[in-house]
Short mmCIF file of C-alpha atoms in Angstrom, two decimals:
data_model
loop_
_atom_site.label_atom_id
_atom_site.label_comp_id
_atom_site.label_asym_id
_atom_site.label_seq_id
_atom_site.Cartn_x
_atom_site.Cartn_y
_atom_site.Cartn_z
CA MET Y 1 0.00 0.00 0.00
CA ILE Y 2 2.98 2.34 -0.31
CA LEU Y 3 1.66 3.54 -3.68
CA LEU Y 4 -1.72 4.41 -2.13
CA GLU Y 5 -0.06 6.32 0.70
CA ASN Y 6 2.17 8.23 -1.74
CA ALA Y 7 -0.76 9.06 -4.01
CA LEU Y 8 -2.84 10.33 -1.11
CA GLN Y 9 0.05 12.46 0.19
CA PHE Y 10 0.53 13.90 -3.30
CA LEU Y 11 -3.17 14.78 -3.56
CA LYS Y 12 -3.21 16.37 -0.10
CA ALA Y 13 -0.14 18.45 -0.95
CA ARG Y 14 -1.63 20.19 -4.01
CA ARG Y 15 -2.45 23.77 -3.01
CA SER Y 16 -3.65 26.81 -4.93
CA THR Y 17 -1.14 29.53 -5.82
CA ARG Y 18 -2.40 33.10 -5.99
CA ALA Y 19 0.85 35.01 -6.60
CA TYR Y 20 3.30 34.30 -9.42
CA LEU Y 21 6.84 35.18 -10.40
CA ASP Y 22 7.49 36.87 -13.72
CA LYS Y 23 9.17 33.72 -15.00
CA ALA Y 24 8.26 31.72 -18.09
CA VAL Y 25 6.93 28.19 -17.80
CA PRO Y 26 9.06 25.95 -20.07
CA SER Y 27 7.19 24.81 -23.18
CA GLU Y 28 7.64 21.13 -22.30
CA PHE Y 29 6.01 21.73 -18.89
CA LEU Y 30 3.11 23.61 -20.49
CA GLU Y 31 2.63 20.80 -23.01
CA ALA Y 32 2.61 18.21 -20.20
CA VAL Y 33 -0.04 20.20 -18.31
CA LEU Y 34 -2.19 20.51 -21.44
CA GLU Y 35 -1.77 16.81 -22.24
CA ALA Y 36 -2.98 15.96 -18.72
CA GLY Y 37 -6.06 18.10 -19.37
CA ARG Y 38 -6.68 16.51 -22.75
CA TYR Y 39 -6.62 13.04 -21.18
CA ALA Y 40 -9.22 13.88 -18.53
CA PRO Y 41 -12.43 11.87 -18.58
CA SER Y 42 -15.38 13.30 -20.48
CA GLY Y 43 -19.06 12.38 -20.50
CA LYS Y 44 -19.78 9.82 -23.22
CA ASN Y 45 -16.10 10.26 -24.19
CA VAL Y 46 -17.00 13.20 -26.47
CA GLN Y 47 -13.69 14.97 -25.72
CA ALA Y 48 -15.18 18.41 -26.44
CA THR Y 49 -13.17 20.52 -23.98
CA HIS Y 50 -11.41 23.34 -25.84
CA PHE Y 51 -8.28 24.84 -24.25
CA LEU Y 52 -7.44 28.50 -24.94
CA VAL Y 53 -3.83 29.06 -23.86
CA ILE Y 54 -2.90 32.69 -23.19
CA ARG Y 55 0.68 33.78 -22.50
CA ASN Y 56 0.55 37.27 -23.97
CA LYS Y 57 0.62 39.83 -21.13
CA ALA Y 58 -1.30 42.44 -23.14
CA VAL Y 59 -4.09 39.91 -23.74
CA LEU Y 60 -4.11 38.93 -20.04
CA ASN Y 61 -4.31 42.62 -19.07
CA GLN Y 62 -7.14 43.28 -21.53
CA LEU Y 63 -9.03 40.25 -20.25
CA ALA Y 64 -8.59 41.46 -16.65
CA GLN Y 65 -10.03 44.86 -17.64
CA LEU Y 66 -12.98 43.22 -19.42
CA VAL Y 67 -13.70 41.08 -16.35
CA ARG Y 68 -13.70 44.16 -14.08
CA GLU Y 69 -16.13 45.84 -16.50
CA GLY Y 70 -18.22 42.66 -16.73
CA PHE Y 71 -18.62 42.53 -12.96
CA HIS Y 72 -19.59 46.22 -13.04
CA ARG Y 73 -22.28 45.50 -15.66
CA ALA Y 74 -23.50 42.65 -13.42
CA GLY Y 75 -23.73 45.05 -10.45
CA GLU Y 76 -20.73 43.54 -8.63
CA ASP Y 77 -17.98 46.16 -8.70
CA ARG Y 78 -14.36 45.14 -8.16
CA PRO Y 79 -11.50 47.49 -7.13
CA GLU Y 80 -9.58 49.20 -9.94
CA GLY Y 81 -6.46 47.05 -9.50
CA TYR Y 82 -8.42 43.77 -9.27
CA THR Y 83 -6.88 41.09 -11.48
CA PHE Y 84 -8.94 37.90 -11.48
CA HIS Y 85 -6.14 35.66 -12.77
CA TYR Y 86 -3.35 36.64 -10.30
CA ASN Y 87 -0.93 37.55 -13.15
CA PRO Y 88 0.42 34.09 -14.03
CA ASP Y 89 2.73 33.29 -16.92
CA VAL Y 90 -0.07 31.26 -18.52
CA LEU Y 91 -3.86 31.31 -18.31
CA ILE Y 92 -5.58 28.22 -19.70
CA ILE Y 93 -9.28 28.76 -20.33
CA THR Y 94 -11.48 25.68 -20.64
CA CYS Y 95 -14.53 25.92 -22.88
CA ASN Y 96 -17.07 23.37 -24.01
CA ARG Y 97 -19.95 23.20 -26.44
CA LEU Y 98 -23.25 24.84 -25.54
CA ASP Y 99 -25.09 21.64 -26.49
CA ASN Y 100 -22.95 19.37 -24.29
CA PRO Y 101 -24.77 18.74 -21.00
CA ASN Y 102 -21.52 17.34 -19.59
CA GLY Y 103 -19.48 20.42 -20.54
CA PRO Y 104 -19.10 21.83 -17.00
CA ALA Y 105 -18.06 18.46 -15.55
CA ASP Y 106 -15.72 17.71 -18.46
CA CYS Y 107 -13.95 21.05 -17.97
CA ALA Y 108 -13.76 20.43 -14.21
CA CYS Y 109 -12.06 17.08 -14.79
CA ALA Y 110 -9.59 18.67 -17.21
CA LEU Y 111 -8.80 21.46 -14.76
CA GLU Y 112 -8.14 19.02 -11.91
CA ASN Y 113 -5.86 16.89 -14.11
CA MET Y 114 -3.93 20.00 -15.11
CA MET Y 115 -3.58 21.19 -11.50
CA LEU Y 116 -2.23 17.79 -10.46
CA MET Y 117 0.26 17.74 -13.34
CA ALA Y 118 1.35 21.29 -12.49
CA SER Y 119 1.93 20.24 -8.89
CA SER Y 120 4.03 17.28 -10.01
CA LEU Y 121 6.17 19.71 -12.05
CA GLU Y 122 6.58 22.07 -9.05
CA LEU Y 123 4.47 24.72 -10.78
CA GLY Y 124 1.86 26.80 -9.03
CA SER Y 125 -1.71 26.73 -10.27
CA CYS Y 126 -5.12 28.04 -9.28
CA TRP Y 127 -8.60 27.26 -10.53
CA ILE Y 128 -10.16 30.50 -11.77
CA ASN Y 129 -13.98 30.85 -11.78
CA GLN Y 130 -14.59 34.46 -12.78
CA LEU Y 131 -14.87 33.80 -16.52
CA LYS Y 132 -17.42 31.07 -15.80
CA SER Y 133 -19.37 33.52 -13.64
CA LEU Y 134 -19.43 35.93 -16.57
CA ASN Y 135 -19.86 33.40 -19.39
CA GLN Y 136 -23.06 35.15 -20.54
CA ASP Y 137 -21.34 38.57 -20.87
CA SER Y 138 -21.43 39.48 -24.57
CA GLU Y 139 -18.35 41.75 -24.48
CA ILE Y 140 -16.17 39.15 -22.78
CA ASN Y 141 -17.46 36.44 -25.11
CA ALA Y 142 -16.77 38.59 -28.17
CA TYR Y 143 -13.19 39.07 -26.99
CA LEU Y 144 -12.74 35.36 -26.29
CA ILE Y 145 -14.17 34.53 -29.72
CA SER Y 146 -11.61 36.92 -31.24
CA LEU Y 147 -8.95 34.86 -29.43
CA GLY Y 148 -10.22 31.55 -30.81
CA MET Y 149 -13.17 30.41 -28.71
CA ASN Y 150 -15.93 28.92 -30.85
CA PRO Y 151 -19.16 30.99 -30.79
CA GLN Y 152 -21.00 27.79 -29.85
CA GLU Y 153 -18.94 27.35 -26.66
CA LEU Y 154 -19.07 28.65 -23.11
CA VAL Y 155 -16.25 29.06 -20.59
CA TYR Y 156 -16.54 26.72 -17.62
CA GLY Y 157 -13.29 27.50 -15.84
CA ALA Y 158 -9.69 28.55 -16.21
CA LEU Y 159 -6.31 27.73 -14.76
CA ALA Y 160 -3.63 30.19 -13.70
CA LEU Y 161 -0.23 28.52 -14.18
CA GLY Y 162 3.27 29.63 -13.33
CA TYR Y 163 6.06 29.70 -10.79
CA ALA Y 164 4.89 30.58 -7.30
CA ALA Y 165 5.97 33.93 -5.88
CA THR Y 166 7.65 32.25 -2.91
CA GLU Y 167 11.25 32.54 -1.75
CA ASP Y 168 12.25 29.40 -3.67
CA GLY Y 169 9.70 29.73 -6.51
CA LEU Y 170 8.01 26.50 -5.46
CA PRO Y 171 4.34 26.14 -4.58
CA ILE Y 172 3.36 25.40 -1.00
CA HIS Y 173 2.94 21.65 -0.54
CA GLU Y 174 1.82 21.43 3.07
CA PRO Y 175 -1.65 19.89 3.30
CA GLY Y 176 -4.33 22.32 4.41
CA GLN Y 177 -6.75 21.44 7.17
CA ARG Y 178 -10.17 20.12 6.17
CA LYS Y 179 -12.99 22.06 7.82
CA GLY Y 180 -15.84 20.75 5.72
CA ASN Y 181 -16.72 18.17 3.10
CA PRO Y 182 -18.65 15.82 5.40
CA VAL Y 183 -18.97 12.15 4.58
CA THR Y 184 -22.15 10.18 5.29
CA TYR Y 185 -22.11 6.40 4.99
CA VAL Y 186 -25.35 4.66 4.10
CA GLU Y 187 -25.04 0.93 4.71
#
């Protein structure tokens, strides 16, 4: 059972990173993270998750501005300096077809696979929900379509990816305490 113990320790040690160094993720690491996402399970094995990979800082800045404006339109103002993606080297947006009832779950599986792969590569990552919250915003969608999202898709999540802004550039791997997630056995 050593493998089980190691796997559980690895899963417990994955933590979210919300501050990043201005340091590029090597292409081979990015490709490994994307491959992990592409091999995630999908409902009926349709494999319809679309990954938009953004590394361009001007695009990330424009997207952050559009998200601030989108929250304002929705009546939920954010501070002027608010940046929903924490300024990573890479933002991976997961989209799926409007007609796929499993789209949200498929994207969730892909995001988790990518976070686990990032952790194994000593990269920081964080699940980002704000684009999902605003996936009906026409201005944000128009911008994402200009970047390559299909007009027949919606965003269901995103992943910030990069080197953690810690002293050694490594993400924190100490398991956090569980305060919730109750388990009920029915026997």
